[in-house]
Tab-separated table of C-alpha atoms in Angstrom:
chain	number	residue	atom	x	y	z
A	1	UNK	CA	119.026	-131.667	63.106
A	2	UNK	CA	119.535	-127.975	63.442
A	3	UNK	CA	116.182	-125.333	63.676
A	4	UNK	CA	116.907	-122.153	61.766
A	5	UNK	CA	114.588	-119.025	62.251
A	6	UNK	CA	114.486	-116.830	59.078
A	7	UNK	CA	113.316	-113.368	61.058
A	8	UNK	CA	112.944	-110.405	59.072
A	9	UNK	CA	112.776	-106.860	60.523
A	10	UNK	CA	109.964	-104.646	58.654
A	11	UNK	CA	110.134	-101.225	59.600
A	12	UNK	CA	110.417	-98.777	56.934
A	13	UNK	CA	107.137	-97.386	57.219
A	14	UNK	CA	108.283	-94.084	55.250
A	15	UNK	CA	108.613	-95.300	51.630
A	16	UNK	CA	106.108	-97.600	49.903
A	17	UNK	CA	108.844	-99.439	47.960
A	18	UNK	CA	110.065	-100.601	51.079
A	19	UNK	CA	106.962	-102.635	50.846
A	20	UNK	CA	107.860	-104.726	47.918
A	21	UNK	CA	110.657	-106.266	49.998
A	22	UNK	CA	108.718	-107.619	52.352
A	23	UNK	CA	106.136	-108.800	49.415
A	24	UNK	CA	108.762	-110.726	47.772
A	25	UNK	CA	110.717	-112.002	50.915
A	26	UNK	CA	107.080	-113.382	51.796
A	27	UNK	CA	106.045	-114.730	48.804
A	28	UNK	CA	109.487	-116.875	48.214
A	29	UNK	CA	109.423	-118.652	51.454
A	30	UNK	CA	105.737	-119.342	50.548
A	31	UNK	CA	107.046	-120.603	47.219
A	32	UNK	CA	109.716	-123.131	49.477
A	33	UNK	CA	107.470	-123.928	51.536
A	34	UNK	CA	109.022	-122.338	54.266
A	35	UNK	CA	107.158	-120.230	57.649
A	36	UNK	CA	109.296	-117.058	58.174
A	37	UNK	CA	109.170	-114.363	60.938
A	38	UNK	CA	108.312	-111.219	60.407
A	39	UNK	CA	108.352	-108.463	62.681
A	40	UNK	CA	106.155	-105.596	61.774
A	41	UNK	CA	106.199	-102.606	63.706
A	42	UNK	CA	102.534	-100.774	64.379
A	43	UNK	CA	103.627	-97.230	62.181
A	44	UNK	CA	104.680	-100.319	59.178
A	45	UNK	CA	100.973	-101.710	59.752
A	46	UNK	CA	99.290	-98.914	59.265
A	47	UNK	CA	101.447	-97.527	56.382
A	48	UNK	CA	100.504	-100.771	54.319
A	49	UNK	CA	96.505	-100.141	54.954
A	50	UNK	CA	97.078	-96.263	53.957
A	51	UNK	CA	99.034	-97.257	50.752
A	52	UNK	CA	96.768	-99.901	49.935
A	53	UNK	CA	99.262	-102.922	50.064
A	54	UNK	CA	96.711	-105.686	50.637
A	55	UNK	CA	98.871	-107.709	48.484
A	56	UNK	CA	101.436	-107.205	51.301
A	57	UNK	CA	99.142	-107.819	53.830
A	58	UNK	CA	97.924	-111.142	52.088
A	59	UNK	CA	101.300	-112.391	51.730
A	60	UNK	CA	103.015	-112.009	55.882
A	61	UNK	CA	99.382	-113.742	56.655
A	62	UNK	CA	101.151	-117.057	56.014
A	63	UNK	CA	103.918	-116.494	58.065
A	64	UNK	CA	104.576	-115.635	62.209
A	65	UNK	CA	103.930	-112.421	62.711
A	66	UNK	CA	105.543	-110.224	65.576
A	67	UNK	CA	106.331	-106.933	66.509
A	68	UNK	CA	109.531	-105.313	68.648
């Protein structure tokens, strides 16, 4: 059996739409049934709480979340 590790850089903390990526990269691996990484980055953090992206927030919350 091989282990894969789906890891997924989120770092654009300068547009909001950038957001939605994240939001729907979350919420299909939910949908599989499958834990991803994601590795948010502390200016990406507090960009979702400014813009108001609970939704965001909600969704990486079921997944491994780091930071580089």
């Amino acid at each position: 059996m091989t282990d894969v590790i789906l890891s997924f850089d989120t770092e654009d903390y300068v547009h909001e739409y950038a957001a939605d990526g994240a939001l729907r990269d979350a919420e299909l691996l939910t949908e599989l049934g499958i834990r991803g990484s994601f590795n948010v980055v502390g200016r990406m953090a507090k960009a979702l709480v400014k813009w108001g992206r609970q939704d965001v927030i909600d969704a990486l919350k079921k997944h491994e979340i780091n930071t580089h």
